[in-house]
XYZ file of C-alpha atoms in Angstrom:
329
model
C 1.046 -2.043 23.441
C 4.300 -0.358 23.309
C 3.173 2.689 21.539
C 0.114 3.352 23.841
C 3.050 3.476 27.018
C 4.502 5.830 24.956
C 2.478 8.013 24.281
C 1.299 8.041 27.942
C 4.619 9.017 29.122
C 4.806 11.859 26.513
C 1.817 13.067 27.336
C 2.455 12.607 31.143
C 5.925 14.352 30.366
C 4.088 17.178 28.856
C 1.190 17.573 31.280
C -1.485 17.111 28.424
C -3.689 14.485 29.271
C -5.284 12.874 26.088
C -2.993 15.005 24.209
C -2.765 12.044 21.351
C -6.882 11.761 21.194
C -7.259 15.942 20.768
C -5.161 15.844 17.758
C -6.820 12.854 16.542
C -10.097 14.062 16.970
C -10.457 17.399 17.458
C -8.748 19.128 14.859
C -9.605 18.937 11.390
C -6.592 17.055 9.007
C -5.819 20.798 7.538
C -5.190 22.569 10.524
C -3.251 19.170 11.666
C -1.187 19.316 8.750
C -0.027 23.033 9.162
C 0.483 22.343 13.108
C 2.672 19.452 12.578
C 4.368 21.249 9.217
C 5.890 23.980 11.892
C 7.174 21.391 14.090
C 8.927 19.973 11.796
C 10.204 23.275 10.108
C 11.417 24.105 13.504
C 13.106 20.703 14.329
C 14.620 21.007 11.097
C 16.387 24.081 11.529
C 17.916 22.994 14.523
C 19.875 19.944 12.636
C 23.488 20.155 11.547
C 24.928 19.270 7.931
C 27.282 16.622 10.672
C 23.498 15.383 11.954
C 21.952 14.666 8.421
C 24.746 12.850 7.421
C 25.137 10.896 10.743
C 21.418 9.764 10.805
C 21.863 8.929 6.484
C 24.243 6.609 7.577
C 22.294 4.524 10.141
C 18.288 5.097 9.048
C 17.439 1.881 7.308
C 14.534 4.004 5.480
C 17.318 6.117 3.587
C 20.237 3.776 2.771
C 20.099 2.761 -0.969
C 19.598 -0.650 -1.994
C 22.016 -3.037 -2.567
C 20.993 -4.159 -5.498
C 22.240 -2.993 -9.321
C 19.996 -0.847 -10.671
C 20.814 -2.572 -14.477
C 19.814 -5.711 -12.315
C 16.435 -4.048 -11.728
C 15.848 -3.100 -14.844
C 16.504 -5.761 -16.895
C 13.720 -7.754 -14.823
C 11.250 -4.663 -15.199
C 12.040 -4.859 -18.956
C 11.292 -8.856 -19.041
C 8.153 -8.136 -16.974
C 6.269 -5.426 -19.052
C 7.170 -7.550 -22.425
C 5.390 -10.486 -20.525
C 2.427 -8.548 -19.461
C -1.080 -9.648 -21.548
C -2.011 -6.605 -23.849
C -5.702 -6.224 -21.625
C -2.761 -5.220 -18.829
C -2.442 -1.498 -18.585
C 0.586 -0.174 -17.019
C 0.670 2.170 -14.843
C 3.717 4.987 -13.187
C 2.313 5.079 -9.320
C 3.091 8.044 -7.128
C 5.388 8.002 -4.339
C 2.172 8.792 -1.973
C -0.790 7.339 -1.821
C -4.112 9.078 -0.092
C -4.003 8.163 4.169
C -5.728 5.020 5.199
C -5.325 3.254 2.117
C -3.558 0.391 3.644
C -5.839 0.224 6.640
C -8.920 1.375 5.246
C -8.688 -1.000 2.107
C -6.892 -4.198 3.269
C -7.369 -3.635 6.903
C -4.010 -3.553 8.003
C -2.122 -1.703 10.839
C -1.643 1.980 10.165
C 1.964 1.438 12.128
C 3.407 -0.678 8.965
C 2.954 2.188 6.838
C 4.748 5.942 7.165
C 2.081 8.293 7.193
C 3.430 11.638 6.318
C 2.109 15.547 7.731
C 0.035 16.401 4.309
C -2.248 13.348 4.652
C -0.842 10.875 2.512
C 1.511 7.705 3.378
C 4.631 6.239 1.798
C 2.954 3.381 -0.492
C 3.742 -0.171 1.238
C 1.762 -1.923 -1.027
C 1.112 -1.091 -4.302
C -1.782 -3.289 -4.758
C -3.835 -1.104 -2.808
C -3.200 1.843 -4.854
C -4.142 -0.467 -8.083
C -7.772 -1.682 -6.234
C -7.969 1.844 -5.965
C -7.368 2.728 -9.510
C -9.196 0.166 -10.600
C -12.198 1.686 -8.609
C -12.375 4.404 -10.287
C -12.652 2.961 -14.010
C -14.937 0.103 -12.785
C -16.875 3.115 -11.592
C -16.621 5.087 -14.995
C -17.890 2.054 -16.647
C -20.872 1.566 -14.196
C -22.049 5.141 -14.834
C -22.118 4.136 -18.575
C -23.800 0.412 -17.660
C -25.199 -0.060 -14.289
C -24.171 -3.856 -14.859
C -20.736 -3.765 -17.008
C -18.934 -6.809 -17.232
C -15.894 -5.239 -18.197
C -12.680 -5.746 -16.266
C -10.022 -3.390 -15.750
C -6.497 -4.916 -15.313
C -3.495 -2.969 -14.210
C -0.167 -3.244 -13.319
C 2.808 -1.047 -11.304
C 6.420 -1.853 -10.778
C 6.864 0.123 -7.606
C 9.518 0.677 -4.804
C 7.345 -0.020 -1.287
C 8.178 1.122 1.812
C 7.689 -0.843 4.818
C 8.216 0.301 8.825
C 7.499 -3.154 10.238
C 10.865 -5.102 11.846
C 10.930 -8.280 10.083
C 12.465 -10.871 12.507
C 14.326 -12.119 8.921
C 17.844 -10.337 8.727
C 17.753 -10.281 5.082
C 14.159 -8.458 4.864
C 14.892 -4.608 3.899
C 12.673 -1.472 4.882
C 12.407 -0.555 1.339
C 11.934 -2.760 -2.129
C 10.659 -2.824 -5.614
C 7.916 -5.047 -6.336
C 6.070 -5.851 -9.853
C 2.173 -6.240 -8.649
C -1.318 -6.839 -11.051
C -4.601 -5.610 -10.001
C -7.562 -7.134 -11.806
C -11.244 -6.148 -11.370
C -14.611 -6.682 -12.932
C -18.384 -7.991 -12.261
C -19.357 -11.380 -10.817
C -20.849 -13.326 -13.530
C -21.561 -16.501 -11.902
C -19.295 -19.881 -10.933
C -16.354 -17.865 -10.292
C -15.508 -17.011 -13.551
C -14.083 -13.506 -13.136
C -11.823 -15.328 -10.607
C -11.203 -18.212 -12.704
C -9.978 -15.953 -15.994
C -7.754 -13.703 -13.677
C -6.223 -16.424 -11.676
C -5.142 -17.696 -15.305
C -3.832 -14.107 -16.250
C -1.712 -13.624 -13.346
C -0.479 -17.056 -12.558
C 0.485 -17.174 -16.593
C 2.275 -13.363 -16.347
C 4.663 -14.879 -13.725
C 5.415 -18.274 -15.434
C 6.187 -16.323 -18.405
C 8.422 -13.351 -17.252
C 10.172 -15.697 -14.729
C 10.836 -18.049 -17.679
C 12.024 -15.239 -19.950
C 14.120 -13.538 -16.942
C 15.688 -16.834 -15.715
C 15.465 -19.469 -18.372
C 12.973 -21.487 -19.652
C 14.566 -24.442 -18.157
C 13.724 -22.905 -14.468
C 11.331 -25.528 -12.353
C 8.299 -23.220 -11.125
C 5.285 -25.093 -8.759
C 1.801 -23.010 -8.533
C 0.451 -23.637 -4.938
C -3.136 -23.053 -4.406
C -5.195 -22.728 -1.293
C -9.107 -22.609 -0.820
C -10.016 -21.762 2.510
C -13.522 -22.861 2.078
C -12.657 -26.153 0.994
C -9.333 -27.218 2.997
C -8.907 -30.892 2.749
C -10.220 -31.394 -0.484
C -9.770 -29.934 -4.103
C -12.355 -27.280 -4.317
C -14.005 -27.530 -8.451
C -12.494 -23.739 -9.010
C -9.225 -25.514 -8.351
C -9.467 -28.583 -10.195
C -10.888 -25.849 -13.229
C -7.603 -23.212 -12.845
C -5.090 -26.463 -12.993
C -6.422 -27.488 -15.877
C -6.373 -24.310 -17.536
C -2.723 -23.417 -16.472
C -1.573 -26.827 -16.921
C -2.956 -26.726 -20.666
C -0.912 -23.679 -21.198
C 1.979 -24.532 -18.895
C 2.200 -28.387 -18.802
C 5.357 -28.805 -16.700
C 4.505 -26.413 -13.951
C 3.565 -28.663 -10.950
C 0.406 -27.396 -9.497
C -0.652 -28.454 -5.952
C -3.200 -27.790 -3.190
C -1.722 -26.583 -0.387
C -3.610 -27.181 3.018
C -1.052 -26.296 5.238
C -1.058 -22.039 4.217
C -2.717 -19.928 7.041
C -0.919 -16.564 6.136
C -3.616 -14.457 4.185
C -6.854 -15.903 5.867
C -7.885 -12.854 6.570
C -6.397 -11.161 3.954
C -7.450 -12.958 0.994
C -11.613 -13.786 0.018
C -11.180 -17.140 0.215
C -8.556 -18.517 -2.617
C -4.853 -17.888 -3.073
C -2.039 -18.807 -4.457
C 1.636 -19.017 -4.249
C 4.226 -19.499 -7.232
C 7.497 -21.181 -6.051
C 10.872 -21.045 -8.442
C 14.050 -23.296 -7.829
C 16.613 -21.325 -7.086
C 20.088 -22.101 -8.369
C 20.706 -23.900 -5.138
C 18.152 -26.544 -6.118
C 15.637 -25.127 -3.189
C 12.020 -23.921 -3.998
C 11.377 -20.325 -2.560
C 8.225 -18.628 -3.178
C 8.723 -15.449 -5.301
C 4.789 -14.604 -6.261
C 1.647 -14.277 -3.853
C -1.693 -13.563 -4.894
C -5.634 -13.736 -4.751
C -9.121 -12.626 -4.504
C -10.072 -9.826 -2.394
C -13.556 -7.631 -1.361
C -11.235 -4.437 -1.808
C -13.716 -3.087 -4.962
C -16.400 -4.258 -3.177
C -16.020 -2.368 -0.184
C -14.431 0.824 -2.044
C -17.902 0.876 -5.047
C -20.397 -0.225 -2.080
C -21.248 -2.656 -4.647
C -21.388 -6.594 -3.648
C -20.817 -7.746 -7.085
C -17.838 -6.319 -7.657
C -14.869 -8.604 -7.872
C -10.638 -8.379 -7.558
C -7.839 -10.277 -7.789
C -4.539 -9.394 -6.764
C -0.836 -9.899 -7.165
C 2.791 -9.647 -6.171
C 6.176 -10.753 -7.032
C 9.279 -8.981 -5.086
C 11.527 -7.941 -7.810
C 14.839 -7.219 -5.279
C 14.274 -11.141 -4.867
C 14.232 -12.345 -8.296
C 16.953 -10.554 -9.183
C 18.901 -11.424 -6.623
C 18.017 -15.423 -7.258
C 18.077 -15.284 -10.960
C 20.117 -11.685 -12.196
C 23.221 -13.634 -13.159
C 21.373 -16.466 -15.395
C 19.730 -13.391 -16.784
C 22.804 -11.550 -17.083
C 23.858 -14.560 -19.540
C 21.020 -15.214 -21.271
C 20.583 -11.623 -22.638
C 22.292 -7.547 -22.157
C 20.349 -4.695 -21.198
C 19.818 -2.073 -23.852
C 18.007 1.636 -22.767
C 16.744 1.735 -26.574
């Protein structure tokens, strides 16, 4: 790997062999934290006003987005009005605790910034719901060993993401409106089943308010235990959604290997037509052991979901833009 030859040749440059495993391993986070806080105090006092404003100009992690904050807003105002009222909102931190990308959803620790006082820039907000949602399906467990009772939250949140897309329109940095939804197995899927229908219905219904009720949405579903064929919990969520929704177009879709390993199983995609007339998926989601592994408790169960707001509003801002004006009041 790249990184592993550089670190060798830093560490070769240096003449500390293992230099990278002793600060890894032996020194405790705290003492890590204050080493690393004087390096940078240091470096920092060497820059120039000429410097900052050189490397604001060309770090893709501090250039502002190019997208109109009234834009922005006017979807996040559509999006909480479409929420279900069992949907509590929530105002995430900047941070979120180190490891809770890797350590929850198993991903690289190099997609994320990890900063010197432990924490790291949140990249996906989802994680840092699963993670709220922990804690008050453990509150309710300490109350009633075998509570039933879900917890469903949701964040609009600006992610930050250190990754090089090989897409030329994918940014570092992005807002994204994401639902979190846990509770207690209680049999045939059903936990699944009810919060597939919650967040598959919040993002026919804000895209339809933010865009038009005229916009063409498809629901794509994938069951990776049952490729092939239509599983019964997918035959049982398009009937529910297509009861409530009758003109979205649902669909199996074999083909989807992105998320295998991410997602328990069953996920799902939500595809809009954009005003050029093609379909472009806007909304990803699915089931997930994330409460499971965080509770040490195998009945636990969670769905997640995402839609990238800089997206939508950059599809569907000037339909919106016509169809209603944003007020602060």
């Amino acid at each position: 790997m790249a990184t592993s030859k550089i670190i060798e040749r830093i560490e070769r440059d240096l003449g500390v062999a293992g230099l990278a495993d002793m600060l890894a391993e032996r020194i405790s986070p705290a003492d890590l934290q204050s080493l690393l806080l004087e390096v940078y105090r240091q470096q920092a006092a060497q820059r120039t006003p000429a410097r900052v404003l050189a490397d604001h100009e060309t770090n893709r992690f501090t250039r502002p987005s190019g997208l109109s904050p009234q834009t922005l807003l006017t979807w996040e105002k559509t999006a909480f009005s479409a929420l279900a009222p069992d949907f509590e909102a929530l105002n995430l931190a900047p941070v979120a605790t180190l490891g809770t990308v890797s350590a929850v959803a198993l991903s690289d620790q190099n997609r994320v910034m990890s900063t010197i006082y432990n924490t790291e820039v949140v990249s996906d907000s989802t994680n840092v719901l699963a993670l709220e949602c922990a804690l008050r399906r453990r509150d309710l467990l300490r109350e009633n060993a075998k509570s039933t009772t879900p917890v469903h939250l949701a964040a609009s949140h600006r992610l930050l993401r250190t990754q090089r897309y090989g897409n030329s329109n994918s940014i570092a940095h992005f807002n994204a409106y994401a639902l979190c939804s846990a509770g207690r197995d209680t049999g045939n899927l059903k936990f699944e089943l009810d919060a597939f229908v919650e967040h598959i219905g919040f993002y026919i219904r804000s895209l339809r308010d933010y865009a038009g009720a005229e916009i063409e949405l498809r629901l794509a579903v994938t069951d990776f235990r049952a490729l092939g064929s239509r599983s019964t919990f997918i035959e049982q969520l398009f009937a529910r959604i297509q009861e409530q929704y009758e003109d979205v177009v649902c669909m199996v879709d074999d083909e989807r290997t992105s998320g295998r390993d991410y997602y328990a199983d069953v996920c799902f995609h939500v595809y809009a037509a954009a005003p050029s007339g093609d379909f472009m998926e806007l909304a990803d989601g699915g089931a997930v052991d994330w409460t499971q592994k965080l509770l040490s408790n195998a009945k636990e169960r969670c769905v997640i979901s995402g839609i990238g707001s800089e997206r939508v509003c950059s599809e569907f801002g000037a339909q919106s833009q016509n169809l209603k004006s944003f007020s602060f009041k």
